[in-house]
mmCIF file of C-alpha atoms in Angstrom:
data_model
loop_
_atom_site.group_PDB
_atom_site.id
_atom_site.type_symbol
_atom_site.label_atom_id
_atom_site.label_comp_id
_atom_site.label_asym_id
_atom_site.label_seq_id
_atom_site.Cartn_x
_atom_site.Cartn_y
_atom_site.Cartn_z
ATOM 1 C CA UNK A 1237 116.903 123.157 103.467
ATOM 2 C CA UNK A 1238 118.181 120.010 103.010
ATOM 3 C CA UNK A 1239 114.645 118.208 103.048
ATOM 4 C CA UNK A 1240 114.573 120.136 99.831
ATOM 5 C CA UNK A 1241 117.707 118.975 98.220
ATOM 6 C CA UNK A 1242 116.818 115.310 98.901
ATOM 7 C CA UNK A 1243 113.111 116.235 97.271
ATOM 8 C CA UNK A 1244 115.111 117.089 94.632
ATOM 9 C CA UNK A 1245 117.350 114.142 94.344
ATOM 10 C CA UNK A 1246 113.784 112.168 94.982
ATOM 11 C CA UNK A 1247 112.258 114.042 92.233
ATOM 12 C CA UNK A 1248 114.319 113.202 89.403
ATOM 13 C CA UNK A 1249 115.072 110.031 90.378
ATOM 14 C CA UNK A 1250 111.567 108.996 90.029
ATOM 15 C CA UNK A 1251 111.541 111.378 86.712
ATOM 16 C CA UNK A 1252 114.246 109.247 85.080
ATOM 17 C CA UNK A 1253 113.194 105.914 86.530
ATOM 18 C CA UNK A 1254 109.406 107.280 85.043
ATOM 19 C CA UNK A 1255 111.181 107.489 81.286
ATOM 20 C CA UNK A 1256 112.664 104.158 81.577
ATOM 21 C CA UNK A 1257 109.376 102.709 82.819
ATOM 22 C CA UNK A 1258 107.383 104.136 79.658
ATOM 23 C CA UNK A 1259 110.364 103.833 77.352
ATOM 24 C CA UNK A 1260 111.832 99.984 78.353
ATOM 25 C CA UNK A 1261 109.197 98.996 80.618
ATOM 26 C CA UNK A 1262 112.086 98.133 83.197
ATOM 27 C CA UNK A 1263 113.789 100.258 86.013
ATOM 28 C CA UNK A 1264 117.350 100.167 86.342
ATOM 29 C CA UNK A 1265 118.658 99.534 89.514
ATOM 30 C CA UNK A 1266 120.770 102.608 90.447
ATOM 31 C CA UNK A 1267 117.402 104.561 89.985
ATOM 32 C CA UNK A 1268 115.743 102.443 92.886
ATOM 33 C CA UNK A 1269 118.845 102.681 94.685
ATOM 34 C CA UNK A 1270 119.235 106.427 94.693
ATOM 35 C CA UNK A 1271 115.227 107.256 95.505
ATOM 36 C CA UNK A 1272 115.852 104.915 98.462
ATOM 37 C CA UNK A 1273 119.113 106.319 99.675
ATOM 38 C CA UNK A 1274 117.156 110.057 99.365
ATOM 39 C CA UNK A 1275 113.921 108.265 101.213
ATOM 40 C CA UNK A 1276 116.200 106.694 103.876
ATOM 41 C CA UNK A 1277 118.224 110.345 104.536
ATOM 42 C CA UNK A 1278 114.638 112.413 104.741
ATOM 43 C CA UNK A 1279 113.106 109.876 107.405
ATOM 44 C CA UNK A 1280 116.365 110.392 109.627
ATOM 45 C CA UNK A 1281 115.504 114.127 109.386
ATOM 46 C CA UNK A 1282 111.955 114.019 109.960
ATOM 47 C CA UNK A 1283 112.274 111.802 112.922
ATOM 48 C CA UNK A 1284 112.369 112.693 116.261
ATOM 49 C CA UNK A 1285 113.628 109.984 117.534
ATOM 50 C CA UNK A 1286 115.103 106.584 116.672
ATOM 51 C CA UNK A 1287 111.324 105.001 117.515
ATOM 52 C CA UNK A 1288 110.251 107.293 115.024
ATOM 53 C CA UNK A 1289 112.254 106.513 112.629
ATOM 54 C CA UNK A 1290 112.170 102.385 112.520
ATOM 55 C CA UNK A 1291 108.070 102.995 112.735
ATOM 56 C CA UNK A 1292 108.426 105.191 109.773
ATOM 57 C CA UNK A 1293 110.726 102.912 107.618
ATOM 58 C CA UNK A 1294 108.768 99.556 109.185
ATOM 59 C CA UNK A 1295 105.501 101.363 108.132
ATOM 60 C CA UNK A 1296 106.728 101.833 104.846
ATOM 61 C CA UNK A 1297 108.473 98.726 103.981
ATOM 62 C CA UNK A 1298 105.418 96.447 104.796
ATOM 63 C CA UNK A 1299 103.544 98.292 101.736
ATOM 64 C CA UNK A 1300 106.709 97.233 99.628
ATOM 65 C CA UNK A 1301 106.488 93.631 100.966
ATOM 66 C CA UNK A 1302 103.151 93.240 99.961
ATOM 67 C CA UNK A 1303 103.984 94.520 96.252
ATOM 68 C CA UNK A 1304 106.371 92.396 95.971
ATOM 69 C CA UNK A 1305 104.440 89.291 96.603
ATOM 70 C CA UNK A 1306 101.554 90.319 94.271
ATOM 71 C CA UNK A 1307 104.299 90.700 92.113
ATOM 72 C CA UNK A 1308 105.297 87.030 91.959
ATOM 73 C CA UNK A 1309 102.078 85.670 92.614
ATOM 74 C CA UNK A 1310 100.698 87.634 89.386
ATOM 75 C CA UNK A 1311 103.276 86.641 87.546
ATOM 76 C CA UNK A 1312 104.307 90.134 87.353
ATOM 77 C CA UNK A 1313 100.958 91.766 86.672
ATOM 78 C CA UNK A 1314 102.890 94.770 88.414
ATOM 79 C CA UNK A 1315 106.256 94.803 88.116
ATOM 80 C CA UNK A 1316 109.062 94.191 90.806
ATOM 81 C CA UNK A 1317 110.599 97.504 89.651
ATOM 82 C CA UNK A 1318 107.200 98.777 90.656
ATOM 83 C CA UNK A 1319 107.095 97.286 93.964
ATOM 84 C CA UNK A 1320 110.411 98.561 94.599
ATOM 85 C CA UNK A 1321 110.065 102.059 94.092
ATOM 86 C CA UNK A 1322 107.030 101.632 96.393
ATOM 87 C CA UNK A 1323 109.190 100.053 98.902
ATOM 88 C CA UNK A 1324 111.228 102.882 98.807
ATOM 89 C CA UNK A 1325 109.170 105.497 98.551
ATOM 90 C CA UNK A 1326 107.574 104.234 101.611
ATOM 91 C CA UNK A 1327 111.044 104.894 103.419
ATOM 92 C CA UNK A 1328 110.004 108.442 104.134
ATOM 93 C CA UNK A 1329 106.236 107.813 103.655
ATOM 94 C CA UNK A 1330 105.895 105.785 106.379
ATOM 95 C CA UNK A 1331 102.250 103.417 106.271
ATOM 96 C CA UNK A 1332 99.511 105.880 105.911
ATOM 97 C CA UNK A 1333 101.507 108.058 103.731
ATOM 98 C CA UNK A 1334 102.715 105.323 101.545
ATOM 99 C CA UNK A 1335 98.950 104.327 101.526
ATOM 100 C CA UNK A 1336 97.135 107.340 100.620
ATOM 101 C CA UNK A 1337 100.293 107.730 97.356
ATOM 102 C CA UNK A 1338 99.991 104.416 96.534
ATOM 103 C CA UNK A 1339 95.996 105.196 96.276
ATOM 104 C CA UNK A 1340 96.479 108.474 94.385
ATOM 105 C CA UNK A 1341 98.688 106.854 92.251
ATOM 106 C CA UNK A 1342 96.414 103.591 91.095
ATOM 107 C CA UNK A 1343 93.228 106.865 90.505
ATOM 108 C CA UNK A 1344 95.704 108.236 88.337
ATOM 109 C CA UNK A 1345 96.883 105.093 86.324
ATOM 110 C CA UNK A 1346 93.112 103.831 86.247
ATOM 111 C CA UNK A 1347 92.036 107.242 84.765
ATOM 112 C CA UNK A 1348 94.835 106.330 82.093
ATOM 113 C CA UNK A 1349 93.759 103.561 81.648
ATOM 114 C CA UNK A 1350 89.830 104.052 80.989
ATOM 115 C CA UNK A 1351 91.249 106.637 78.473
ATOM 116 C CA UNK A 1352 93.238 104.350 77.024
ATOM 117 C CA UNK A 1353 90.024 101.738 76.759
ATOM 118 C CA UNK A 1354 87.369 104.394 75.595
ATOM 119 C CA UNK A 1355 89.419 106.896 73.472
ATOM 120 C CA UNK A 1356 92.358 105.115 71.816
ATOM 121 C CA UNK A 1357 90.464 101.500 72.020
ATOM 122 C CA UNK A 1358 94.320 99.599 73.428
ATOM 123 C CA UNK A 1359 92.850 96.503 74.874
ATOM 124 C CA UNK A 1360 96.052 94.919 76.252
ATOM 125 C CA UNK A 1361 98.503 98.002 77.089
ATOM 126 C CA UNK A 1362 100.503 97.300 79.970
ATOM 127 C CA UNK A 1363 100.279 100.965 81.554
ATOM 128 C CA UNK A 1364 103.680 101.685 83.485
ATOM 129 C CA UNK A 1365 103.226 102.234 86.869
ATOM 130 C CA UNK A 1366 106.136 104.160 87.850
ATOM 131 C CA UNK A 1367 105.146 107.623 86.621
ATOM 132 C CA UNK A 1368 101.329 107.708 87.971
ATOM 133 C CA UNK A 1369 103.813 107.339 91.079
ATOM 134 C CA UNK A 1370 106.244 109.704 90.895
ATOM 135 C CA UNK A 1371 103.624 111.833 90.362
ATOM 136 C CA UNK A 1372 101.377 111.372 93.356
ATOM 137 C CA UNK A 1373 104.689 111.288 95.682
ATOM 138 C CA UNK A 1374 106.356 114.356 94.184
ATOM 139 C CA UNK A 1375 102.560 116.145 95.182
ATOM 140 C CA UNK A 1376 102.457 114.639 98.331
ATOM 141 C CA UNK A 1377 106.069 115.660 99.281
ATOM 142 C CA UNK A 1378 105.785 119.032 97.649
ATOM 143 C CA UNK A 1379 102.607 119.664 99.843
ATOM 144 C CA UNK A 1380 104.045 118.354 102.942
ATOM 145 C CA UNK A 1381 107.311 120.498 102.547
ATOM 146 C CA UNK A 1382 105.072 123.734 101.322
ATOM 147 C CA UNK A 1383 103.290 123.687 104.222
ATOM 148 C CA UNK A 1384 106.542 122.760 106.549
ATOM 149 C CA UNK A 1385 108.469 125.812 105.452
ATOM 150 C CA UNK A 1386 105.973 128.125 104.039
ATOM 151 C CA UNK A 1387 103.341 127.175 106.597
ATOM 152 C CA UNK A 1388 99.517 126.718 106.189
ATOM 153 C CA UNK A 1389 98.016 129.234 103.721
ATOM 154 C CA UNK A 1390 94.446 127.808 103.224
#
């Protein structure tokens, strides 16, 4: 139960952190601050132990790390607010999950983008990455918890 009250704090923190990405092309702090608090709560429940737990947040902060530099050696190419909502995501992700939503995430935003190219002819948009994101984590976690509480129906 409370794994899905925190997928719901999660959810639309990356929601309004996704608005503010299109809208100002920034994320406000207290956005970043909240999906990480939410992240940092569901790995302490998921976790068996304390092992667990540091490999999960360990695992998931590396992916944020690495962000972060390609941030500042791009000159911002992708944003820091970018690299710190994957840094946070990856909290509860932990390194293979934060790698397969990071992946999901970059189909979605290059789809976007070739429609962008080929349909509206932008040469030049800066496509926010935030929502392509928040999308691919809130289907990964929704899956994950389905299958948790409902169980496997496949």
């Amino acid at each position: 139960m409370y794994l899905w009250m925190l997928f719901l704090l999660n959810s639309i923190s990356l929601l309004i952190a996704s608005m503010e990405d299109i809208r100002e092309k920034q994320i406000r702090l207290i956005w970043i601050l909240l999906f990480m608090l939410g992240n940092c709560a569901s790995a302490f429940l998921l976790g068996n132990s304390v092992n667990v737990v540091l490999m999960v947040l360990a695992g998931g902060v590396f992916w944020g790390i690495v962000f972060l530099g390609i941030s500042f050696l791009t000159g911002e190419m992708i944003g820091k607010g970018d690299a710190l909502m994957i840094l946070a995501g990856g909290l509860s992700l932990g390194f293979f999950g934060s790698v397969m939503v990071i992946f999901y995430a970059l189909c979605l935003s290059s789809l976007m983008g070739l429609f962008l190219l080929r349909v509206r002819n932008l040469k030049g948009y800066e496509i926010p990455f935030v929502p392509f994101y928040g999308s691919a984590y809130i289907v990964w976690w929704g899956i994950y918890l389905w299958e948790r509480t409902v169980g496997y129906t496949g």
